[in-house]
């Protein structure tokens, strides 16, 4: 399966880090829930490394789920649901050892992110792990030139540019209903409020992988 977001220069490495963590930590039969699974690229990567896990993907886009279902058949459970109203999502009656999400949370408002994480925490097993891979909101104007240098390096090394901006003001203007990443401190505060330890497990430019586990 080809990556549907193949032009993203740091995504391959960051998804590989996420998949490595699940691959190394999962026990046979462990349940994995993917929030915003799209057409199932993460399921494809996970299945290639561990075909003994019970994978469930949630997305609000029926056409993406139809495509995923055609590809995976009954090997993966796909559920149509909206993360802005998580309590309405009809999940299998089980706890998940891993709840993961790739490049989806920036579509939610901060209040919706926080509610979705609280809902996810309730569906996580006591030895579980939440892994959120997404853009992190930049909030320090004085450090913005350093961030721009990182974007330029990514373009030099990877031969492809990321979403960039000419100034901090332009960056803020670009924030919109489909691009509203949360601040790192906010993620950590939300996890802490849910009784979870959290840590940045990988950061590339302003795209991070945050891990959180119950304390
Ligand atoms: C950029 S795509 C990433 C898809 C997949 N995680 C991947 O990395 O290949 C974002 C996905 O999140 C889904 N999504 C966005 N907002 C959502 C919401 N409120 N509820 C459920 N899914 C949502 C979109 O339909 C889309 O499939």
mmCIF file of C-alpha atoms and ligand atoms in Angstrom:
data_model
loop_
_atom_site.group_PDB
_atom_site.id
_atom_site.type_symbol
_atom_site.label_atom_id
_atom_site.label_comp_id
_atom_site.label_asym_id
_atom_site.label_seq_id
_atom_site.Cartn_x
_atom_site.Cartn_y
_atom_site.Cartn_z
ATOM 1 C CA UNK A 1 0.000 0.000 0.000
ATOM 2 C CA UNK A 2 1.337 3.437 -0.907
ATOM 3 C CA UNK A 3 1.350 6.162 1.714
ATOM 4 C CA UNK A 4 -1.660 8.405 0.891
ATOM 5 C CA UNK A 5 0.288 11.342 2.391
ATOM 6 C CA UNK A 6 3.550 10.391 0.711
ATOM 7 C CA UNK A 7 4.879 13.927 0.157
ATOM 8 C CA UNK A 8 5.353 14.598 3.877
ATOM 9 C CA UNK A 9 9.133 14.598 4.445
ATOM 10 C CA UNK A 10 9.298 13.452 8.074
ATOM 11 C CA UNK A 11 6.252 11.183 8.184
ATOM 12 C CA UNK A 12 7.932 7.958 7.122
ATOM 13 C CA UNK A 13 10.406 8.069 9.997
ATOM 14 C CA UNK A 14 7.829 9.156 12.555
ATOM 15 C CA UNK A 15 5.291 6.488 11.612
ATOM 16 C CA UNK A 16 8.105 3.948 11.716
ATOM 17 C CA UNK A 17 8.959 5.041 15.273
ATOM 18 C CA UNK A 18 5.302 4.670 16.297
ATOM 19 C CA UNK A 19 5.058 1.229 14.689
ATOM 20 C CA UNK A 20 8.341 0.147 16.308
ATOM 21 C CA UNK A 21 7.008 1.042 19.755
ATOM 22 C CA UNK A 22 3.827 -1.002 19.242
ATOM 23 C CA UNK A 23 5.777 -3.847 17.625
ATOM 24 C CA UNK A 24 8.186 -4.107 20.556
ATOM 25 C CA UNK A 25 5.693 -3.654 23.398
ATOM 26 C CA UNK A 26 2.626 -5.549 22.185
ATOM 27 C CA UNK A 27 1.711 -8.976 23.462
ATOM 28 C CA UNK A 28 0.004 -11.417 21.055
ATOM 29 C CA UNK A 29 -3.663 -10.505 20.641
ATOM 30 C CA UNK A 30 -3.319 -6.981 22.054
ATOM 31 C CA UNK A 31 -6.006 -4.559 20.871
ATOM 32 C CA UNK A 32 -4.982 -1.389 19.013
ATOM 33 C CA UNK A 33 -7.349 1.508 18.296
ATOM 34 C CA UNK A 34 -6.437 4.072 15.611
ATOM 35 C CA UNK A 35 -8.227 7.447 15.776
ATOM 36 C CA UNK A 36 -8.586 8.988 12.301
ATOM 37 C CA UNK A 37 -7.425 5.880 10.445
ATOM 38 C CA UNK A 38 -8.300 7.160 6.944
ATOM 39 C CA UNK A 39 -7.749 4.437 4.348
ATOM 40 C CA UNK A 40 -5.723 2.341 6.808
ATOM 41 C CA UNK A 41 -2.095 3.132 6.070
ATOM 42 C CA UNK A 42 -1.087 2.754 9.728
ATOM 43 C CA UNK A 43 -2.956 -0.558 9.901
ATOM 44 C CA UNK A 44 -0.989 -1.639 6.829
ATOM 45 C CA UNK A 45 2.314 -0.776 8.560
ATOM 46 C CA UNK A 46 1.300 -2.452 11.819
ATOM 47 C CA UNK A 47 0.030 -5.596 10.136
ATOM 48 C CA UNK A 48 3.288 -5.947 8.194
ATOM 49 C CA UNK A 49 5.236 -6.051 11.477
ATOM 50 C CA UNK A 50 2.703 -7.803 13.748
ATOM 51 C CA UNK A 51 -0.096 -9.866 12.254
ATOM 52 C CA UNK A 52 -1.202 -11.068 15.695
ATOM 53 C CA UNK A 53 -2.835 -7.840 16.910
ATOM 54 C CA UNK A 54 -6.540 -6.928 16.966
ATOM 55 C CA UNK A 55 -6.723 -3.659 15.016
ATOM 56 C CA UNK A 56 -9.653 -1.226 15.066
ATOM 57 C CA UNK A 57 -9.740 2.010 13.075
ATOM 58 C CA UNK A 58 -12.143 4.919 13.534
ATOM 59 C CA UNK A 59 -12.764 7.668 10.994
ATOM 60 C CA UNK A 60 -15.658 9.959 10.119
ATOM 61 C CA UNK A 61 -15.123 9.571 6.384
ATOM 62 C CA UNK A 62 -17.208 6.676 5.098
ATOM 63 C CA UNK A 63 -15.511 6.556 1.683
ATOM 64 C CA UNK A 64 -12.071 6.132 3.293
ATOM 65 C CA UNK A 65 -13.432 3.334 5.490
ATOM 66 C CA UNK A 66 -15.009 1.611 2.459
ATOM 67 C CA UNK A 67 -11.605 1.636 0.766
ATOM 68 C CA UNK A 68 -9.959 0.331 3.939
ATOM 69 C CA UNK A 69 -12.545 -2.403 4.325
ATOM 70 C CA UNK A 70 -11.994 -3.536 0.740
ATOM 71 C CA UNK A 71 -8.262 -3.749 1.427
ATOM 72 C CA UNK A 72 -8.299 -5.486 4.825
ATOM 73 C CA UNK A 73 -11.579 -7.411 4.793
ATOM 74 C CA UNK A 74 -12.367 -8.829 8.219
ATOM 75 C CA UNK A 75 -8.758 -8.642 9.430
ATOM 76 C CA UNK A 76 -9.306 -5.103 10.731
ATOM 77 C CA UNK A 77 -12.446 -3.634 12.342
ATOM 78 C CA UNK A 78 -13.388 -0.239 10.921
ATOM 79 C CA UNK A 79 -15.926 1.957 12.692
ATOM 80 C CA UNK A 80 -17.431 5.144 11.292
ATOM 81 C CA UNK A 81 -17.390 7.782 14.001
ATOM 82 C CA UNK A 82 -16.713 11.431 14.701
ATOM 83 C CA UNK A 83 -14.041 12.329 17.234
ATOM 84 C CA UNK A 84 -15.847 15.594 17.946
ATOM 85 C CA UNK A 85 -18.592 13.462 19.534
ATOM 86 C CA UNK A 86 -16.582 10.490 20.815
ATOM 87 C CA UNK A 87 -19.189 9.123 23.187
ATOM 88 C CA UNK A 88 -21.383 8.367 20.138
ATOM 89 C CA UNK A 89 -18.721 6.114 18.582
ATOM 90 C CA UNK A 90 -19.825 2.484 18.651
ATOM 91 C CA UNK A 91 -16.657 0.598 19.565
ATOM 92 C CA UNK A 92 -16.278 -3.100 20.328
ATOM 93 C CA UNK A 93 -16.810 -3.631 24.065
ATOM 94 C CA UNK A 94 -13.166 -3.946 25.098
ATOM 95 C CA UNK A 95 -10.173 -2.048 26.468
ATOM 96 C CA UNK A 96 -7.302 -1.227 24.135
ATOM 97 C CA UNK A 97 -3.637 -1.733 24.969
ATOM 98 C CA UNK A 98 -2.678 0.948 22.435
ATOM 99 C CA UNK A 99 -4.665 3.952 21.251
ATOM 100 C CA UNK A 100 -2.825 5.677 18.425
ATOM 101 C CA UNK A 101 -3.499 8.591 16.108
ATOM 102 C CA UNK A 102 -1.608 9.948 13.106
ATOM 103 C CA UNK A 103 -1.982 13.475 11.715
ATOM 104 C CA UNK A 104 -5.596 13.792 12.837
ATOM 105 C CA UNK A 105 -5.771 15.763 16.087
ATOM 106 C CA UNK A 106 -5.031 19.099 14.355
ATOM 107 C CA UNK A 107 -8.520 18.796 12.808
ATOM 108 C CA UNK A 108 -10.082 19.109 16.286
ATOM 109 C CA UNK A 109 -10.417 22.194 18.494
ATOM 110 C CA UNK A 110 -8.379 22.046 21.676
ATOM 111 C CA UNK A 111 -11.533 21.340 23.700
ATOM 112 C CA UNK A 112 -12.383 18.493 21.305
ATOM 113 C CA UNK A 113 -8.833 17.117 21.546
ATOM 114 C CA UNK A 114 -9.034 17.144 25.312
ATOM 115 C CA UNK A 115 -12.446 15.426 25.284
ATOM 116 C CA UNK A 116 -11.251 12.818 22.780
ATOM 117 C CA UNK A 117 -8.209 12.051 24.948
ATOM 118 C CA UNK A 118 -10.393 11.699 28.058
ATOM 119 C CA UNK A 119 -12.671 9.333 26.151
ATOM 120 C CA UNK A 120 -9.615 7.400 24.905
ATOM 121 C CA UNK A 121 -8.230 7.160 28.443
ATOM 122 C CA UNK A 122 -11.485 5.469 29.531
ATOM 123 C CA UNK A 123 -10.993 2.860 26.807
ATOM 124 C CA UNK A 124 -7.336 2.205 27.547
ATOM 125 C CA UNK A 125 -6.190 -0.797 29.542
ATOM 126 C CA UNK A 126 -4.320 -0.082 32.780
ATOM 127 C CA UNK A 127 -1.034 -1.094 31.138
ATOM 128 C CA UNK A 128 -1.942 0.792 27.952
ATOM 129 C CA UNK A 129 -0.250 3.514 25.971
ATOM 130 C CA UNK A 130 -1.665 6.450 23.997
ATOM 131 C CA UNK A 131 0.500 7.567 21.060
ATOM 132 C CA UNK A 132 -0.418 10.807 19.300
ATOM 133 C CA UNK A 133 1.599 11.778 16.242
ATOM 134 C CA UNK A 134 0.678 15.246 14.960
ATOM 135 C CA UNK A 135 1.758 18.805 14.413
ATOM 136 C CA UNK A 136 2.628 20.760 17.544
ATOM 137 C CA UNK A 137 1.542 24.386 17.757
ATOM 138 C CA UNK A 138 4.398 26.894 17.708
ATOM 139 C CA UNK A 139 3.843 29.600 20.301
ATOM 140 C CA UNK A 140 7.183 31.407 20.732
ATOM 141 C CA UNK A 141 7.645 34.278 18.222
ATOM 142 C CA UNK A 142 11.260 34.810 19.294
ATOM 143 C CA UNK A 143 12.127 31.216 18.424
ATOM 144 C CA UNK A 144 10.312 31.247 15.092
ATOM 145 C CA UNK A 145 13.486 31.996 13.039
ATOM 146 C CA UNK A 146 15.073 28.876 14.579
ATOM 147 C CA UNK A 147 12.004 26.883 13.539
ATOM 148 C CA UNK A 148 12.318 28.274 10.008
ATOM 149 C CA UNK A 149 15.933 27.057 9.911
ATOM 150 C CA UNK A 150 14.699 23.567 10.833
ATOM 151 C CA UNK A 151 12.168 23.645 8.007
ATOM 152 C CA UNK A 152 14.932 24.729 5.607
ATOM 153 C CA UNK A 153 17.110 21.853 6.819
ATOM 154 C CA UNK A 154 14.262 19.372 6.321
ATOM 155 C CA UNK A 155 13.893 20.623 2.762
ATOM 156 C CA UNK A 156 17.664 20.350 2.164
ATOM 157 C CA UNK A 157 17.944 16.834 3.645
ATOM 158 C CA UNK A 158 14.667 15.350 2.436
ATOM 159 C CA UNK A 159 14.265 17.276 -0.822
ATOM 160 C CA UNK A 160 10.703 18.192 0.111
ATOM 161 C CA UNK A 161 9.303 21.145 2.004
ATOM 162 C CA UNK A 162 6.956 21.071 4.972
ATOM 163 C CA UNK A 163 4.140 23.517 5.603
ATOM 164 C CA UNK A 164 6.126 26.675 6.355
ATOM 165 C CA UNK A 165 5.500 30.387 6.886
ATOM 166 C CA UNK A 166 7.455 33.576 6.181
ATOM 167 C CA UNK A 167 6.870 35.006 9.643
ATOM 168 C CA UNK A 168 5.270 34.120 12.970
ATOM 169 C CA UNK A 169 2.313 36.340 12.060
ATOM 170 C CA UNK A 170 1.876 34.436 8.776
ATOM 171 C CA UNK A 171 2.109 31.142 10.691
ATOM 172 C CA UNK A 172 -0.678 32.248 13.011
ATOM 173 C CA UNK A 173 -2.792 33.430 10.063
ATOM 174 C CA UNK A 174 -2.458 29.966 8.524
ATOM 175 C CA UNK A 175 -4.087 28.364 11.560
ATOM 176 C CA UNK A 176 -7.597 27.366 10.555
ATOM 177 C CA UNK A 177 -10.356 24.854 11.187
ATOM 178 C CA UNK A 178 -8.286 22.152 9.484
ATOM 179 C CA UNK A 179 -4.942 23.236 10.938
ATOM 180 C CA UNK A 180 -5.149 23.926 14.648
ATOM 181 C CA UNK A 181 -2.421 21.930 16.359
ATOM 182 C CA UNK A 182 -2.231 22.047 20.153
ATOM 183 C CA UNK A 183 0.693 23.341 22.180
ATOM 184 C CA UNK A 184 2.959 20.731 23.693
ATOM 185 C CA UNK A 185 2.317 22.111 27.187
ATOM 186 C CA UNK A 186 -1.429 21.745 26.635
ATOM 187 C CA UNK A 187 -1.103 18.083 25.636
ATOM 188 C CA UNK A 188 1.011 17.405 28.694
ATOM 189 C CA UNK A 189 -1.433 19.255 30.951
ATOM 190 C CA UNK A 190 -4.387 17.296 29.550
ATOM 191 C CA UNK A 191 -2.597 13.978 30.066
ATOM 192 C CA UNK A 192 -1.562 14.984 33.562
ATOM 193 C CA UNK A 193 -5.196 15.865 34.325
ATOM 194 C CA UNK A 194 -6.155 12.361 33.203
ATOM 195 C CA UNK A 195 -3.662 10.837 35.660
ATOM 196 C CA UNK A 196 -1.190 9.962 32.938
ATOM 197 C CA UNK A 197 2.550 10.394 32.537
ATOM 198 C CA UNK A 198 3.491 11.827 29.155
ATOM 199 C CA UNK A 199 6.640 12.388 27.185
ATOM 200 C CA UNK A 200 7.682 13.518 23.730
ATOM 201 C CA UNK A 201 9.004 10.320 22.189
ATOM 202 C CA UNK A 202 10.046 11.825 18.876
ATOM 203 C CA UNK A 203 10.127 15.326 17.461
ATOM 204 C CA UNK A 204 10.989 16.347 13.938
ATOM 205 C CA UNK A 205 10.568 20.024 13.211
ATOM 206 C CA UNK A 206 7.191 20.864 14.672
ATOM 207 C CA UNK A 207 5.704 17.392 14.214
ATOM 208 C CA UNK A 208 5.820 15.260 17.315
ATOM 209 C CA UNK A 209 5.010 11.839 18.689
ATOM 210 C CA UNK A 210 3.685 12.104 22.232
ATOM 211 C CA UNK A 211 3.323 9.026 24.399
ATOM 212 C CA UNK A 212 1.129 8.848 27.504
ATOM 213 C CA UNK A 213 0.592 6.052 30.019
ATOM 214 C CA UNK A 214 -1.567 5.776 33.147
ATOM 215 C CA UNK A 215 0.357 6.578 36.318
HETATM 216 C C1 LIG B 1 -4.486 13.536 7.337
HETATM 217 S S1 LIG B 1 -5.589 12.180 7.437
HETATM 218 C C2 LIG B 1 -4.562 10.936 8.229
HETATM 219 C C3 LIG B 1 -5.078 9.551 8.002
HETATM 220 C C4 LIG B 1 -4.235 8.445 8.655
HETATM 221 N N1 LIG B 1 -4.189 8.588 10.105
HETATM 222 C C5 LIG B 1 -2.835 8.440 8.099
HETATM 223 O O1 LIG B 1 -1.921 8.912 8.785
HETATM 224 O O2 LIG B 1 -2.656 7.968 6.964
HETATM 225 C C6 LIG B 1 -6.668 12.681 8.770
HETATM 226 C C7 LIG B 1 -7.814 11.719 8.976
HETATM 227 O O3 LIG B 1 -8.534 12.125 10.132
HETATM 228 C C8 LIG B 1 -9.920 11.999 9.859
HETATM 229 N N2 LIG B 1 -10.645 12.912 10.743
HETATM 230 C C9 LIG B 1 -10.515 14.252 10.810
HETATM 231 N N3 LIG B 1 -11.358 14.754 11.720
HETATM 232 C C10 LIG B 1 -12.034 13.689 12.240
HETATM 233 C C11 LIG B 1 -13.063 13.565 13.208
HETATM 234 N N4 LIG B 1 -13.581 14.634 13.800
HETATM 235 N N5 LIG B 1 -13.509 12.329 13.501
HETATM 236 C C12 LIG B 1 -13.004 11.241 12.886
HETATM 237 N N6 LIG B 1 -12.041 11.303 11.951
HETATM 238 C C13 LIG B 1 -11.569 12.520 11.624
HETATM 239 C C14 LIG B 1 -10.058 12.374 8.407
HETATM 240 O O4 LIG B 1 -11.261 11.879 7.840
HETATM 241 C C15 LIG B 1 -8.808 11.721 7.811
HETATM 242 O O5 LIG B 1 -9.057 10.396 7.404
#
